[in-house]
């Protein structure tokens, strides 16, 4: 009986713990780090620069991102990658979830530790 309860507790703990550890889309985070951070800073910093309406506008207006980066060949190359195309809507969601007025504040974890650029 005691054993059953402790296994149950362990299970509850691990669910709560993994939930706390994944407060954001880490796959989107890593993709942004790879494709955008060299110019825009950390994904959280980048997300905070504009509000959710602007993110939607930039992502959902056809050709807008390409136009913004027309003088940046490296950015254009990244925007053309399958990695970007396949995850575009996930990136948009990440940016919106962490945008200017989202109130999202992220502490330290394995991917990120509060640096701002
Ligand atoms: C080679 C550097 C570089 C890379 C890589 C890059 N950008 Fe940019 N990006 C810029 C510059 C410079 C501007 C400012 C353009 C302007 O204001 O005319 C900009 C502007 C933007 C803007 C307009 C809003 C703002 O903050 O000024 C968005 C949105 C944006 N970039 C998204 C992205 C995304 C998403 C990626 C990754 C897929 C990315 N960028 C990768 C250099 C880059």
Short mmCIF file of N, CA and C and ligand atoms in Angstrom, two decimals:
data_model
loop_
_atom_site.label_atom_id
_atom_site.label_comp_id
_atom_site.label_asym_id
_atom_site.label_seq_id
_atom_site.Cartn_x
_atom_site.Cartn_y
_atom_site.Cartn_z
N UNK A 1 0.84 -1.21 0.00
CA UNK A 1 0.00 0.00 0.00
C UNK A 1 0.87 1.25 0.00
N UNK A 2 1.80 1.31 0.99
CA UNK A 2 2.73 2.44 1.06
C UNK A 2 3.49 2.56 -0.26
N UNK A 3 3.88 1.38 -0.76
CA UNK A 3 4.65 1.35 -1.99
C UNK A 3 3.82 1.92 -3.15
N UNK A 4 2.56 1.50 -3.17
CA UNK A 4 1.66 2.01 -4.22
C UNK A 4 1.55 3.51 -4.16
N UNK A 5 1.42 4.04 -2.97
CA UNK A 5 1.30 5.49 -2.82
C UNK A 5 2.58 6.19 -3.25
N UNK A 6 3.72 5.62 -2.88
CA UNK A 6 4.96 6.31 -3.25
C UNK A 6 5.18 6.27 -4.76
N UNK A 7 4.75 5.18 -5.40
CA UNK A 7 4.87 5.14 -6.86
C UNK A 7 3.94 6.18 -7.49
N UNK A 8 2.76 6.28 -6.91
CA UNK A 8 1.80 7.28 -7.40
C UNK A 8 2.38 8.69 -7.24
N UNK A 9 2.96 8.93 -6.06
CA UNK A 9 3.55 10.25 -5.79
C UNK A 9 4.66 10.56 -6.78
N UNK A 10 5.49 9.56 -7.01
CA UNK A 10 6.60 9.72 -7.94
C UNK A 10 6.07 10.10 -9.32
N UNK A 11 4.99 9.45 -9.69
CA UNK A 11 4.38 9.72 -10.99
C UNK A 11 3.88 11.17 -11.05
N UNK A 12 3.16 11.58 -10.01
CA UNK A 12 2.64 12.94 -9.97
C UNK A 12 3.79 13.95 -10.03
N UNK A 13 4.83 13.69 -9.25
CA UNK A 13 6.00 14.58 -9.26
C UNK A 13 6.57 14.72 -10.66
N UNK A 14 6.73 13.56 -11.33
CA UNK A 14 7.40 13.63 -12.62
C UNK A 14 6.55 14.38 -13.63
N UNK A 15 5.23 14.25 -13.53
CA UNK A 15 4.36 15.00 -14.43
C UNK A 15 4.50 16.50 -14.16
N UNK A 16 4.42 16.88 -12.90
CA UNK A 16 4.53 18.29 -12.54
C UNK A 16 5.89 18.82 -12.96
N UNK A 17 6.92 18.01 -12.69
CA UNK A 17 8.28 18.45 -12.99
C UNK A 17 8.47 18.66 -14.49
N UNK A 18 8.04 17.69 -15.30
CA UNK A 18 8.28 17.83 -16.73
C UNK A 18 7.46 18.98 -17.29
N UNK A 19 6.32 19.25 -16.69
CA UNK A 19 5.53 20.39 -17.12
C UNK A 19 6.28 21.68 -16.86
N UNK A 20 6.88 21.76 -15.67
CA UNK A 20 7.63 22.96 -15.31
C UNK A 20 8.85 23.15 -16.21
N UNK A 21 9.44 22.02 -16.62
CA UNK A 21 10.65 22.12 -17.42
C UNK A 21 10.36 22.50 -18.87
N UNK A 22 9.14 22.34 -19.31
CA UNK A 22 8.82 22.63 -20.71
C UNK A 22 7.77 23.72 -20.80
N UNK A 23 8.11 24.90 -20.34
CA UNK A 23 7.14 25.98 -20.39
C UNK A 23 7.06 26.63 -21.76
N UNK A 24 7.98 26.23 -22.62
CA UNK A 24 7.96 26.79 -23.97
C UNK A 24 8.42 25.72 -24.94
N UNK A 25 8.26 26.01 -26.21
CA UNK A 25 8.57 25.05 -27.26
C UNK A 25 10.09 25.05 -27.50
N UNK A 26 10.77 24.06 -26.92
CA UNK A 26 12.23 24.06 -27.01
C UNK A 26 12.73 23.80 -28.43
N UNK A 27 11.90 23.13 -29.22
CA UNK A 27 12.29 22.89 -30.61
C UNK A 27 12.28 24.20 -31.39
N UNK A 28 11.25 24.99 -31.16
CA UNK A 28 11.20 26.32 -31.80
C UNK A 28 12.37 27.16 -31.30
N UNK A 29 12.63 27.09 -30.01
CA UNK A 29 13.74 27.84 -29.41
C UNK A 29 15.05 27.52 -30.12
N UNK A 30 15.33 26.23 -30.30
CA UNK A 30 16.60 25.84 -30.92
C UNK A 30 16.65 26.25 -32.39
N UNK A 31 15.51 26.16 -33.06
CA UNK A 31 15.49 26.54 -34.48
C UNK A 31 15.78 28.02 -34.63
N UNK A 32 15.19 28.83 -33.77
CA UNK A 32 15.43 30.28 -33.84
C UNK A 32 16.89 30.59 -33.52
N UNK A 33 17.43 29.88 -32.52
CA UNK A 33 18.85 30.07 -32.18
C UNK A 33 19.72 29.83 -33.40
N UNK A 34 19.37 28.81 -34.15
CA UNK A 34 20.16 28.44 -35.31
C UNK A 34 19.99 29.43 -36.47
N UNK A 35 18.77 29.86 -36.72
CA UNK A 35 18.49 30.61 -37.95
C UNK A 35 18.45 32.13 -37.78
N UNK A 36 18.17 32.62 -36.60
CA UNK A 36 17.93 34.05 -36.43
C UNK A 36 18.82 34.72 -35.40
N UNK A 37 19.31 33.98 -34.41
CA UNK A 37 19.96 34.62 -33.26
C UNK A 37 21.27 35.32 -33.57
N UNK A 38 21.96 34.89 -34.63
CA UNK A 38 23.24 35.54 -34.92
C UNK A 38 23.04 37.03 -35.13
N UNK A 39 21.89 37.44 -35.59
CA UNK A 39 21.60 38.87 -35.76
C UNK A 39 20.61 39.41 -34.73
N UNK A 40 19.65 38.59 -34.34
CA UNK A 40 18.54 39.10 -33.51
C UNK A 40 18.68 38.85 -32.01
N UNK A 41 19.73 38.17 -31.57
CA UNK A 41 19.87 37.87 -30.14
C UNK A 41 19.09 36.62 -29.75
N UNK A 42 19.04 36.32 -28.46
CA UNK A 42 18.38 35.09 -28.01
C UNK A 42 16.91 35.09 -28.43
N UNK A 43 16.34 33.89 -28.61
CA UNK A 43 14.94 33.81 -29.03
C UNK A 43 13.98 34.61 -28.13
N UNK A 44 14.21 34.58 -26.80
CA UNK A 44 13.30 35.34 -25.93
C UNK A 44 13.47 36.84 -26.11
N UNK A 45 14.71 37.26 -26.25
CA UNK A 45 14.98 38.68 -26.48
C UNK A 45 14.33 39.12 -27.80
N UNK A 46 14.55 38.31 -28.82
CA UNK A 46 14.01 38.61 -30.13
C UNK A 46 12.48 38.73 -30.09
N UNK A 47 11.86 37.75 -29.42
CA UNK A 47 10.39 37.71 -29.34
C UNK A 47 9.84 38.98 -28.69
N UNK A 48 10.57 39.47 -27.69
CA UNK A 48 10.11 40.63 -26.91
C UNK A 48 10.15 41.95 -27.65
N UNK A 49 10.86 42.00 -28.78
CA UNK A 49 11.05 43.29 -29.46
C UNK A 49 9.76 43.85 -30.04
N UNK A 50 8.84 42.99 -30.43
CA UNK A 50 7.60 43.46 -31.04
C UNK A 50 6.39 42.74 -30.43
N UNK A 51 5.21 43.26 -30.69
CA UNK A 51 4.03 42.65 -30.07
C UNK A 51 3.43 41.56 -30.98
N UNK A 52 2.41 40.89 -30.47
CA UNK A 52 1.90 39.73 -31.20
C UNK A 52 1.29 40.08 -32.55
N UNK A 53 0.68 41.27 -32.65
CA UNK A 53 0.11 41.67 -33.94
C UNK A 53 1.21 41.83 -34.99
N UNK A 54 2.34 42.41 -34.55
CA UNK A 54 3.45 42.58 -35.49
C UNK A 54 4.03 41.23 -35.92
N UNK A 55 4.14 40.30 -34.97
CA UNK A 55 4.65 38.98 -35.35
C UNK A 55 3.74 38.36 -36.40
N UNK A 56 2.43 38.45 -36.16
CA UNK A 56 1.50 37.88 -37.13
C UNK A 56 1.64 38.55 -38.48
N UNK A 57 1.73 39.86 -38.44
CA UNK A 57 1.86 40.62 -39.68
C UNK A 57 3.12 40.20 -40.45
N UNK A 58 4.26 40.16 -39.77
CA UNK A 58 5.51 39.81 -40.45
C UNK A 58 5.49 38.38 -40.97
N UNK A 59 4.92 37.47 -40.21
CA UNK A 59 4.93 36.06 -40.62
C UNK A 59 3.84 35.74 -41.65
N UNK A 60 2.70 36.42 -41.56
CA UNK A 60 1.59 36.04 -42.43
C UNK A 60 1.41 36.91 -43.66
N UNK A 61 2.22 37.97 -43.80
CA UNK A 61 2.18 38.76 -45.03
C UNK A 61 3.17 38.15 -46.00
N UNK A 62 2.65 37.71 -47.12
CA UNK A 62 3.49 36.99 -48.06
C UNK A 62 4.70 37.82 -48.50
N UNK A 63 5.89 37.22 -48.43
CA UNK A 63 7.10 37.89 -48.90
C UNK A 63 7.66 38.94 -47.96
N UNK A 64 6.98 39.19 -46.84
CA UNK A 64 7.39 40.26 -45.93
C UNK A 64 8.75 40.00 -45.29
N UNK A 65 8.95 38.80 -44.78
CA UNK A 65 10.23 38.49 -44.12
C UNK A 65 11.39 38.58 -45.12
N UNK A 66 11.13 38.11 -46.34
CA UNK A 66 12.15 38.16 -47.38
C UNK A 66 12.49 39.61 -47.70
N UNK A 67 11.46 40.45 -47.80
CA UNK A 67 11.66 41.85 -48.13
C UNK A 67 12.46 42.57 -47.04
N UNK A 68 12.11 42.30 -45.80
CA UNK A 68 12.82 42.91 -44.66
C UNK A 68 14.31 42.58 -44.68
N UNK A 69 14.62 41.39 -45.19
CA UNK A 69 16.00 40.92 -45.18
C UNK A 69 16.64 40.97 -46.56
N UNK A 70 16.10 41.79 -47.45
CA UNK A 70 16.57 41.76 -48.83
C UNK A 70 18.05 42.11 -48.97
N UNK A 71 18.61 42.84 -47.99
CA UNK A 71 20.04 43.15 -48.08
C UNK A 71 20.89 42.23 -47.20
N UNK A 72 20.24 41.18 -46.68
CA UNK A 72 20.96 40.25 -45.78
C UNK A 72 20.94 38.84 -46.35
N UNK A 73 21.92 38.53 -47.21
CA UNK A 73 21.92 37.21 -47.88
C UNK A 73 21.87 36.04 -46.90
N UNK A 74 22.52 36.17 -45.77
CA UNK A 74 22.54 35.06 -44.82
C UNK A 74 21.13 34.80 -44.26
N UNK A 75 20.42 35.90 -43.97
CA UNK A 75 19.05 35.76 -43.47
C UNK A 75 18.16 35.16 -44.55
N UNK A 76 18.33 35.65 -45.78
CA UNK A 76 17.52 35.13 -46.89
C UNK A 76 17.74 33.63 -47.07
N UNK A 77 19.00 33.22 -46.97
CA UNK A 77 19.31 31.80 -47.12
C UNK A 77 18.62 31.00 -46.02
N UNK A 78 18.63 31.52 -44.80
CA UNK A 78 17.98 30.81 -43.70
C UNK A 78 16.46 30.73 -43.89
N UNK A 79 15.87 31.81 -44.40
CA UNK A 79 14.42 31.81 -44.63
C UNK A 79 14.01 30.80 -45.70
N UNK A 80 14.95 30.46 -46.58
CA UNK A 80 14.66 29.50 -47.66
C UNK A 80 14.79 28.06 -47.19
N UNK A 81 15.44 27.85 -46.06
CA UNK A 81 15.69 26.48 -45.61
C UNK A 81 14.40 25.74 -45.26
N UNK A 82 14.43 24.44 -45.53
CA UNK A 82 13.27 23.60 -45.19
C UNK A 82 13.00 23.66 -43.70
N UNK A 83 14.09 23.73 -42.92
CA UNK A 83 13.95 23.82 -41.46
C UNK A 83 13.05 24.99 -41.07
N UNK A 84 13.25 26.13 -41.71
CA UNK A 84 12.41 27.29 -41.42
C UNK A 84 10.98 27.07 -41.93
N UNK A 85 10.88 26.63 -43.17
CA UNK A 85 9.55 26.46 -43.77
C UNK A 85 8.69 25.47 -42.98
N UNK A 86 9.32 24.36 -42.59
CA UNK A 86 8.56 23.33 -41.87
C UNK A 86 8.11 23.79 -40.48
N UNK A 87 8.91 24.65 -39.88
CA UNK A 87 8.59 25.03 -38.50
C UNK A 87 8.06 26.45 -38.38
N UNK A 88 7.74 27.05 -39.51
CA UNK A 88 7.35 28.46 -39.49
C UNK A 88 6.21 28.75 -38.52
N UNK A 89 5.18 27.91 -38.52
CA UNK A 89 4.04 28.21 -37.64
C UNK A 89 4.39 27.98 -36.17
N UNK A 90 5.29 27.03 -35.92
CA UNK A 90 5.76 26.84 -34.53
C UNK A 90 6.57 28.03 -34.06
N UNK A 91 7.40 28.57 -34.96
CA UNK A 91 8.19 29.75 -34.60
C UNK A 91 7.27 30.92 -34.31
N UNK A 92 6.27 31.09 -35.17
CA UNK A 92 5.32 32.19 -34.95
C UNK A 92 4.65 32.06 -33.58
N UNK A 93 4.24 30.85 -33.26
CA UNK A 93 3.59 30.64 -31.97
C UNK A 93 4.56 30.97 -30.82
N UNK A 94 5.79 30.53 -30.95
CA UNK A 94 6.79 30.83 -29.93
C UNK A 94 6.95 32.35 -29.77
N UNK A 95 7.08 33.05 -30.90
CA UNK A 95 7.27 34.50 -30.84
C UNK A 95 6.06 35.18 -30.19
N UNK A 96 4.87 34.74 -30.55
CA UNK A 96 3.67 35.34 -29.98
C UNK A 96 3.58 35.06 -28.47
N UNK A 97 3.85 33.80 -28.10
CA UNK A 97 3.78 33.44 -26.67
C UNK A 97 4.76 34.24 -25.82
N UNK A 98 5.84 34.70 -26.43
CA UNK A 98 6.88 35.42 -25.67
C UNK A 98 7.01 36.87 -26.11
N UNK A 99 5.98 37.39 -26.78
CA UNK A 99 6.09 38.73 -27.38
C UNK A 99 6.02 39.84 -26.33
N UNK A 100 6.11 41.04 -26.83
CA UNK A 100 6.28 42.24 -25.99
C UNK A 100 5.35 42.32 -24.77
N UNK A 101 4.06 42.11 -24.98
CA UNK A 101 3.12 42.29 -23.87
C UNK A 101 2.63 40.96 -23.30
N UNK A 102 3.35 39.88 -23.62
CA UNK A 102 2.91 38.55 -23.19
C UNK A 102 3.08 38.36 -21.68
N UNK A 103 3.99 39.10 -21.08
CA UNK A 103 4.26 38.91 -19.65
C UNK A 103 5.14 37.71 -19.37
N UNK A 104 5.60 37.02 -20.42
CA UNK A 104 6.44 35.84 -20.20
C UNK A 104 7.82 36.26 -19.72
N UNK A 105 8.25 35.63 -18.63
CA UNK A 105 9.60 35.87 -18.12
C UNK A 105 10.25 34.50 -17.94
N UNK A 106 11.42 34.32 -18.50
CA UNK A 106 12.04 33.01 -18.43
C UNK A 106 13.32 33.00 -17.62
N UNK A 107 13.36 32.10 -16.66
CA UNK A 107 14.56 31.96 -15.83
C UNK A 107 15.54 31.00 -16.47
N UNK A 108 16.43 30.48 -15.66
CA UNK A 108 17.47 29.59 -16.18
C UNK A 108 16.94 28.18 -16.45
N UNK A 109 17.38 27.60 -17.55
CA UNK A 109 17.22 26.18 -17.76
C UNK A 109 18.36 25.71 -18.65
N UNK A 110 18.25 24.51 -19.18
CA UNK A 110 19.37 23.97 -19.93
C UNK A 110 19.64 24.74 -21.23
N UNK A 111 18.63 25.42 -21.76
CA UNK A 111 18.80 26.10 -23.04
C UNK A 111 19.16 27.57 -22.87
N UNK A 112 18.77 28.13 -21.74
CA UNK A 112 18.74 29.58 -21.65
C UNK A 112 18.99 29.98 -20.21
N UNK A 113 19.78 31.04 -20.01
CA UNK A 113 19.99 31.48 -18.64
C UNK A 113 19.98 32.99 -18.50
N UNK A 114 18.90 33.59 -18.97
CA UNK A 114 18.66 34.99 -18.66
C UNK A 114 19.57 36.01 -19.33
N UNK A 115 20.35 35.61 -20.31
CA UNK A 115 21.14 36.62 -21.02
C UNK A 115 20.24 37.34 -22.01
N UNK A 116 20.60 38.54 -22.35
CA UNK A 116 19.68 39.33 -23.16
C UNK A 116 20.15 39.63 -24.57
N UNK A 117 21.24 39.07 -24.97
CA UNK A 117 21.66 39.32 -26.35
C UNK A 117 22.52 38.17 -26.83
C1 LIG B 1 22.06 38.22 -41.21
C2 LIG B 1 21.33 38.83 -40.10
C3 LIG B 1 19.88 38.42 -39.89
C4 LIG B 1 19.37 37.15 -39.73
C5 LIG B 1 20.13 35.81 -39.76
C6 LIG B 1 17.95 37.31 -39.51
N1 LIG B 1 17.60 38.64 -39.53
FE1 LIG B 1 15.74 39.44 -39.20
N2 LIG B 1 16.47 41.29 -39.48
C7 LIG B 1 17.80 41.62 -39.70
C8 LIG B 1 17.91 43.07 -39.80
C9 LIG B 1 19.22 43.84 -40.02
C10 LIG B 1 16.61 43.60 -39.64
C11 LIG B 1 16.18 45.06 -39.67
C12 LIG B 1 15.65 45.37 -41.06
C13 LIG B 1 15.09 46.77 -41.11
O1 LIG B 1 14.70 47.29 -40.06
O2 LIG B 1 15.03 47.30 -42.21
C14 LIG B 1 15.73 42.46 -39.42
C15 LIG B 1 14.37 42.58 -39.20
C16 LIG B 1 13.52 41.52 -38.90
C17 LIG B 1 12.13 41.66 -38.56
C18 LIG B 1 11.33 42.96 -38.48
C19 LIG B 1 11.12 43.39 -37.08
C20 LIG B 1 12.36 43.87 -36.46
O3 LIG B 1 12.74 43.34 -35.40
O4 LIG B 1 13.00 44.79 -37.01
C21 LIG B 1 11.65 40.41 -38.33
C22 LIG B 1 10.24 40.02 -37.94
C23 LIG B 1 12.75 39.49 -38.54
N3 LIG B 1 13.89 40.20 -38.87
C24 LIG B 1 12.66 38.11 -38.41
C25 LIG B 1 13.71 37.24 -38.60
C26 LIG B 1 13.59 35.80 -38.44
C27 LIG B 1 12.31 35.06 -38.08
C28 LIG B 1 14.82 35.28 -38.68
C29 LIG B 1 15.25 33.82 -38.63
C30 LIG B 1 14.54 32.92 -39.49
C31 LIG B 1 15.72 36.39 -38.99
N4 LIG B 1 15.01 37.55 -38.92
C32 LIG B 1 17.08 36.25 -39.30
C33 LIG B 1 18.86 40.74 -39.80
C34 LIG B 1 18.76 39.36 -39.74
#
